[in-house]
mmCIF file of N, CA and C in Angstrom:
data_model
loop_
_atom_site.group_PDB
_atom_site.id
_atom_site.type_symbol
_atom_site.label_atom_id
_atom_site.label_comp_id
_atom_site.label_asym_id
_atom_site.label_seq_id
_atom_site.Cartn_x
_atom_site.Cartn_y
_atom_site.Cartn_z
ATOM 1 N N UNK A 20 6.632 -13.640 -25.646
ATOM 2 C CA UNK A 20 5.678 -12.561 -25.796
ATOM 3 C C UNK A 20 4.442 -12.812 -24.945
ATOM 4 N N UNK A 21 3.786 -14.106 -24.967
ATOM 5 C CA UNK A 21 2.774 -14.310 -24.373
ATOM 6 C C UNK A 21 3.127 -14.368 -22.913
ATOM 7 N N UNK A 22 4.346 -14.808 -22.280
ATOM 8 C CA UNK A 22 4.741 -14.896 -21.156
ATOM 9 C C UNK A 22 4.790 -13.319 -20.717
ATOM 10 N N UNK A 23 5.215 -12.298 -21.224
ATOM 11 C CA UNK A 23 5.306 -11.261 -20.878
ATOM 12 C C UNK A 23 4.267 -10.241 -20.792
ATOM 13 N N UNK A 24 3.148 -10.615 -21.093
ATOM 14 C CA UNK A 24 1.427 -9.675 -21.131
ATOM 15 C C UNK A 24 0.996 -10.397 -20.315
ATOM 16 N N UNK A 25 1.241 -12.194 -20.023
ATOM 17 C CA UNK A 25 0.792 -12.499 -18.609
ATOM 18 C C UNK A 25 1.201 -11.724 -17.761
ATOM 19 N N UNK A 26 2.691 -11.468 -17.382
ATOM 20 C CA UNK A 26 3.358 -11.123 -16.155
ATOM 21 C C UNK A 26 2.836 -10.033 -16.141
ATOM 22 N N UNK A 27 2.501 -9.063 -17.279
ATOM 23 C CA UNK A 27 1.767 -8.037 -17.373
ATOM 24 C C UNK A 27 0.625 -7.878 -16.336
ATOM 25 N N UNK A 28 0.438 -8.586 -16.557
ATOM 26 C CA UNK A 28 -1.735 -8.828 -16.700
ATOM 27 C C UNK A 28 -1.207 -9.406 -14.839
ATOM 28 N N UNK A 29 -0.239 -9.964 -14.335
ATOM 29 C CA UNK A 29 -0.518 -10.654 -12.989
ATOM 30 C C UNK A 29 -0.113 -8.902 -11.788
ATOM 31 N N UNK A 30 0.924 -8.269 -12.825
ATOM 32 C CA UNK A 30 1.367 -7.366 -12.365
ATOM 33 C C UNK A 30 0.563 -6.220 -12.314
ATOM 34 N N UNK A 31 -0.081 -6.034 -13.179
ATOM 35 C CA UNK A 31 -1.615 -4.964 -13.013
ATOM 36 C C UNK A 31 -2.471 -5.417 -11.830
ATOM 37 N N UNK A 32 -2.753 -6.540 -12.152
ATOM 38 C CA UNK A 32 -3.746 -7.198 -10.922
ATOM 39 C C UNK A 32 -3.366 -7.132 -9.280
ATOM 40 N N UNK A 33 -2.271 -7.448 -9.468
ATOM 41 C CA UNK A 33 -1.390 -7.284 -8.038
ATOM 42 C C UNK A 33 -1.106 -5.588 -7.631
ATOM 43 N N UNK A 34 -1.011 -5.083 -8.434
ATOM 44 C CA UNK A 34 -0.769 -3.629 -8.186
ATOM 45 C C UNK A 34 -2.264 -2.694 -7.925
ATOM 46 N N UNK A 35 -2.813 -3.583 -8.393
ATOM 47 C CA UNK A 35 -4.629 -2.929 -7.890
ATOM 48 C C UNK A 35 -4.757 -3.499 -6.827
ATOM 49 N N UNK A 36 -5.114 -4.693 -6.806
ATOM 50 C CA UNK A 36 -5.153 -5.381 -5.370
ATOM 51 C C UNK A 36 -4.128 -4.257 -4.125
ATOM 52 N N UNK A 37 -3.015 -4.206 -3.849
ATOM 53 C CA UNK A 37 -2.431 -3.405 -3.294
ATOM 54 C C UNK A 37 -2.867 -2.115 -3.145
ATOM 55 N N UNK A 38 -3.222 -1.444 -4.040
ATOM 56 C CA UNK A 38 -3.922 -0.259 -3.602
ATOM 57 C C UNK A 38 -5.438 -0.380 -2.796
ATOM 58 N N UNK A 39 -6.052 -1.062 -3.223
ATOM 59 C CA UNK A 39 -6.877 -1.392 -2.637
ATOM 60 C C UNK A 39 -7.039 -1.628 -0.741
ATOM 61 N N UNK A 40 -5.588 -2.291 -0.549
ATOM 62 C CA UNK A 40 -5.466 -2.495 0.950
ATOM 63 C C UNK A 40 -5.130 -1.551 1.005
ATOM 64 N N UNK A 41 -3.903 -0.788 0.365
ATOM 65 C CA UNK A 41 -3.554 0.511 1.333
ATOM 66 C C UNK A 41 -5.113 1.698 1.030
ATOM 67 N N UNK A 42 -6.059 1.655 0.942
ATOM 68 C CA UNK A 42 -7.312 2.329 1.145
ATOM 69 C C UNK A 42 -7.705 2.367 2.367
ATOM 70 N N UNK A 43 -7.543 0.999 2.543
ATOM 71 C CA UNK A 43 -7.933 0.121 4.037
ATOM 72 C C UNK A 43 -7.946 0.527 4.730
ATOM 73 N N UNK A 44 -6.043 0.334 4.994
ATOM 74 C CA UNK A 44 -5.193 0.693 5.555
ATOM 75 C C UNK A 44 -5.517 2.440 6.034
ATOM 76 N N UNK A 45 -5.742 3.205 5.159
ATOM 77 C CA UNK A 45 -5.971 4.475 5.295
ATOM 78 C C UNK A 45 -7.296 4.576 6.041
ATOM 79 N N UNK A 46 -7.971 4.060 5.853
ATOM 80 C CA UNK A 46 -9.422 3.639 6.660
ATOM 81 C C UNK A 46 -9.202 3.547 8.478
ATOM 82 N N UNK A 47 -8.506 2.459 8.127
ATOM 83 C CA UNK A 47 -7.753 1.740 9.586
ATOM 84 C C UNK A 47 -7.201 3.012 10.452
ATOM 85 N N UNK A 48 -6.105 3.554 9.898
ATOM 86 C CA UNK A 48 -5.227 4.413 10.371
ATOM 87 C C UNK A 48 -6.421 5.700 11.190
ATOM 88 N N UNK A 49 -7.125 6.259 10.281
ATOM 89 C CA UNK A 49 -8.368 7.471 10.600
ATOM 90 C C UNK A 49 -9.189 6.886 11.914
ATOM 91 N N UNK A 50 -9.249 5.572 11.715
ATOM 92 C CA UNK A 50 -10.437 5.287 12.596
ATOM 93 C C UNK A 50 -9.435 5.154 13.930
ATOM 94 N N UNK A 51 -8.495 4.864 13.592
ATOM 95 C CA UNK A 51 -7.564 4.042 15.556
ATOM 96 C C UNK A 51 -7.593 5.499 15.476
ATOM 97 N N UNK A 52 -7.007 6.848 15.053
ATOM 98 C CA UNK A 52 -6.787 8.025 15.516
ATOM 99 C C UNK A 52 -7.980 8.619 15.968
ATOM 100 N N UNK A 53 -9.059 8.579 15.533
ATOM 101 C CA UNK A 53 -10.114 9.014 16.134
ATOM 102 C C UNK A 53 -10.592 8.142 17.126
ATOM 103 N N UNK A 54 -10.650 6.713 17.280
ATOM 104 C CA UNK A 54 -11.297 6.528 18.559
ATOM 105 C C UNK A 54 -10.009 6.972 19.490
ATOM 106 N N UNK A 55 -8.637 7.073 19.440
ATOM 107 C CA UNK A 55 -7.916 7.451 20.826
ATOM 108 C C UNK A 55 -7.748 9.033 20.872
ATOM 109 N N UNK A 56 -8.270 10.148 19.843
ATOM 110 C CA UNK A 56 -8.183 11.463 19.649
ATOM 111 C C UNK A 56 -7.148 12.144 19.630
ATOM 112 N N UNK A 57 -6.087 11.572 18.707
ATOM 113 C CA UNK A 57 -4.772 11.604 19.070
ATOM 114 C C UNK A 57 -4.248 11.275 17.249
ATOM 115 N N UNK A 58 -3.847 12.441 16.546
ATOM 116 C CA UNK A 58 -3.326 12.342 15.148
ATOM 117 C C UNK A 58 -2.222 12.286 14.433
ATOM 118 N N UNK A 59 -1.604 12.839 15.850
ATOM 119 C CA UNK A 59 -0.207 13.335 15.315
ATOM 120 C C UNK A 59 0.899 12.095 16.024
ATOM 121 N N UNK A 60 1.539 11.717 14.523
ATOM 122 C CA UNK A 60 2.670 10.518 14.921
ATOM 123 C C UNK A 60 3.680 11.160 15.688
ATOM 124 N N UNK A 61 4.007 12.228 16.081
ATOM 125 C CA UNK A 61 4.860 12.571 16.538
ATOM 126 C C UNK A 61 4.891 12.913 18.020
ATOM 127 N N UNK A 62 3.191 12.480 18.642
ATOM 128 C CA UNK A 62 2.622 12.877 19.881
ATOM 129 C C UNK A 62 3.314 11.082 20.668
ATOM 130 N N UNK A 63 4.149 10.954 21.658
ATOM 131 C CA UNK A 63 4.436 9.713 22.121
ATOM 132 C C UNK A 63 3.434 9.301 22.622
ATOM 133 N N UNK A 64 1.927 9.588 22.905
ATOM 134 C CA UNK A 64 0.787 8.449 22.980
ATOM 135 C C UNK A 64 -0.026 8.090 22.161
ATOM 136 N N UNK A 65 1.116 8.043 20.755
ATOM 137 C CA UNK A 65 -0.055 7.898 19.341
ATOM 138 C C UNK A 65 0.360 6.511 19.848
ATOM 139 N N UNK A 66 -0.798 6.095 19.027
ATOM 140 C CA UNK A 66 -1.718 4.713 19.309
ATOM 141 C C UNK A 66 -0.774 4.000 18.215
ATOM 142 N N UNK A 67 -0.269 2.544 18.737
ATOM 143 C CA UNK A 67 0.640 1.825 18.651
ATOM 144 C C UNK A 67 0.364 1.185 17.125
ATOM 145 N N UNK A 68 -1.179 0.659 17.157
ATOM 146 C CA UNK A 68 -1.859 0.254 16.240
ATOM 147 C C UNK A 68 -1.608 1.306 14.994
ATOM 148 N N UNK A 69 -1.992 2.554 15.094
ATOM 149 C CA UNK A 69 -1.937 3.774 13.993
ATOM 150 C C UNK A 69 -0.392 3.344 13.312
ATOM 151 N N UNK A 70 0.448 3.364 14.496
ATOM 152 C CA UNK A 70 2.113 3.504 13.782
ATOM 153 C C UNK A 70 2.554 2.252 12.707
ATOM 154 N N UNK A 71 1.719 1.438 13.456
ATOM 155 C CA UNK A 71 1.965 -0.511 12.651
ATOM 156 C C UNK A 71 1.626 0.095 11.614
ATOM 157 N N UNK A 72 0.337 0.530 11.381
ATOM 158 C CA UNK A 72 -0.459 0.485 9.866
ATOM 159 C C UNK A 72 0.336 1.096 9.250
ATOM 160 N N UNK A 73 0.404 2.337 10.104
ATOM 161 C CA UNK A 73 1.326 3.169 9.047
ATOM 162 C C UNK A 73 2.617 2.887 8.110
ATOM 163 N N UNK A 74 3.110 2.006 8.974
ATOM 164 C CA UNK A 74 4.953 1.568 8.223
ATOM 165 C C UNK A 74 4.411 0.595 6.898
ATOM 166 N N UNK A 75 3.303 -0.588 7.503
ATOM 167 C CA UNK A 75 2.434 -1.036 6.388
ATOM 168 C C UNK A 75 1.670 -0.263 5.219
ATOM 169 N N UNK A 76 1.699 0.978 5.892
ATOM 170 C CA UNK A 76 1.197 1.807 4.561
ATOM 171 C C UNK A 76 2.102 1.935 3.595
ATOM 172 N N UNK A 77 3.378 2.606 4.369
ATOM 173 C CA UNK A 77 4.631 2.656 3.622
ATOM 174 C C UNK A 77 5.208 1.533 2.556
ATOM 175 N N UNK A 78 5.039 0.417 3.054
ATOM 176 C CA UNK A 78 5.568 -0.607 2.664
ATOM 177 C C UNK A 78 5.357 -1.096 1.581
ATOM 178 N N UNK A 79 3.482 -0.775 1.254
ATOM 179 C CA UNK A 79 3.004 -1.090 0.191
ATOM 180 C C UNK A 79 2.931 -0.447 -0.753
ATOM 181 N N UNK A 80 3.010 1.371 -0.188
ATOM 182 C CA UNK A 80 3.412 2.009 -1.331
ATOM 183 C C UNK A 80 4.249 2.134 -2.747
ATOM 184 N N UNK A 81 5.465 1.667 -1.553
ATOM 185 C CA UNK A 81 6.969 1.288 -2.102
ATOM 186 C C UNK A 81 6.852 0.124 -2.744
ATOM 187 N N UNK A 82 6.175 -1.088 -2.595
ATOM 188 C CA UNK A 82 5.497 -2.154 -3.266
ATOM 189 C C UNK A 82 5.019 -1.593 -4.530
ATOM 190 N N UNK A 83 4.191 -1.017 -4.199
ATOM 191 C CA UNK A 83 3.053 -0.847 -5.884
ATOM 192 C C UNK A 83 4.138 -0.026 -6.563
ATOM 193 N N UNK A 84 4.753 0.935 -6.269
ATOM 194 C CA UNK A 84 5.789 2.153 -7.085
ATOM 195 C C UNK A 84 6.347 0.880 -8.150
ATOM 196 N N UNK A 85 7.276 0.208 -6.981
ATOM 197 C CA UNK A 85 8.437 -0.936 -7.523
ATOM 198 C C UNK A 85 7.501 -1.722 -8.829
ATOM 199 N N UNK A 86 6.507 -1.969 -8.332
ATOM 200 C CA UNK A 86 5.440 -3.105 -9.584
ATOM 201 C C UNK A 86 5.332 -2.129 -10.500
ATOM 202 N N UNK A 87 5.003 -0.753 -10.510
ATOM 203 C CA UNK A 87 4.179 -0.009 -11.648
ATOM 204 C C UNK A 87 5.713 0.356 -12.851
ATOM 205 N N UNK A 88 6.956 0.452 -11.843
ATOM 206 C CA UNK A 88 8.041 0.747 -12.720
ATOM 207 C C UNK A 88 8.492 -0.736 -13.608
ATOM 208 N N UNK A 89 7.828 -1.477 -12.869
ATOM 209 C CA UNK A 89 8.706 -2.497 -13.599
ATOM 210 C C UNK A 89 7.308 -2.965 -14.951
ATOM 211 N N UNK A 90 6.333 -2.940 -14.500
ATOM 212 C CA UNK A 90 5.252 -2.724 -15.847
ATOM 213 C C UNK A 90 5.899 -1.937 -16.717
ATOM 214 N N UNK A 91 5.804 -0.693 -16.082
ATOM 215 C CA UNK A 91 6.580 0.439 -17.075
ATOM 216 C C UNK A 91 7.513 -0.397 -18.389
ATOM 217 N N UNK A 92 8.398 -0.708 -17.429
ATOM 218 C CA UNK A 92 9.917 -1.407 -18.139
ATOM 219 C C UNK A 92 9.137 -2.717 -18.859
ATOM 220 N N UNK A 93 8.396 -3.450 -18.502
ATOM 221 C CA UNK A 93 7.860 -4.349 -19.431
ATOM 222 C C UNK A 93 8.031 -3.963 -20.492
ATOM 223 N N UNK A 94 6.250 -3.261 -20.395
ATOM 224 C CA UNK A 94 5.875 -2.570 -21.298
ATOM 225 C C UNK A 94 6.566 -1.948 -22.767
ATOM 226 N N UNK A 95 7.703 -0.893 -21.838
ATOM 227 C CA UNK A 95 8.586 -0.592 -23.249
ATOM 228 C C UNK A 95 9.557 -1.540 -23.951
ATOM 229 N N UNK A 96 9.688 -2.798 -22.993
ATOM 230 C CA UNK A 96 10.328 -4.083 -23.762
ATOM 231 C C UNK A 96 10.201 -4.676 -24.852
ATOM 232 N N UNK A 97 8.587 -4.708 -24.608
ATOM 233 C CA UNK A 97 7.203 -5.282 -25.596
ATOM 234 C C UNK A 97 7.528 -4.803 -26.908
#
């Protein structure tokens, strides 16, 4: 029981933390598109940097989803 409100408690923390970068990340992404004036991923001189972040955006999304379902599933274990 106590093991499982830790994993809780590491899994909340980690799942904030993560949102937190992908903010960043969203930060990051706005700013490379505006200094090269260029928004659209689908334009072949979007900025190389924009596309990295972006898959990293993705990545972490799919990160936090995966953490928040499995809290979820804790949770109703508990």
């Amino acid at each position: 029981m106590v093991r499982s409100a830790l994993l809780g408690s590491v899994m909340t923390a980690l799942s904030g933390d993560l949102r937190w970068r992908v903010q960043l990340l969203d930060s990051d992404i706005q700013e490379e598109e505006k200094l090269t004036g260029i928004s659209d991923p689908s334009n072949s001189a979007y900025p190389i940097l924009a596309q990295n972040l972006s898959t990293r955006h993705g990545n972490l999304s799919a990160t936090i989803m995966m953490l928040e379902t499995r809290l979820a599933e804790t949770d109703m274990a508990a």
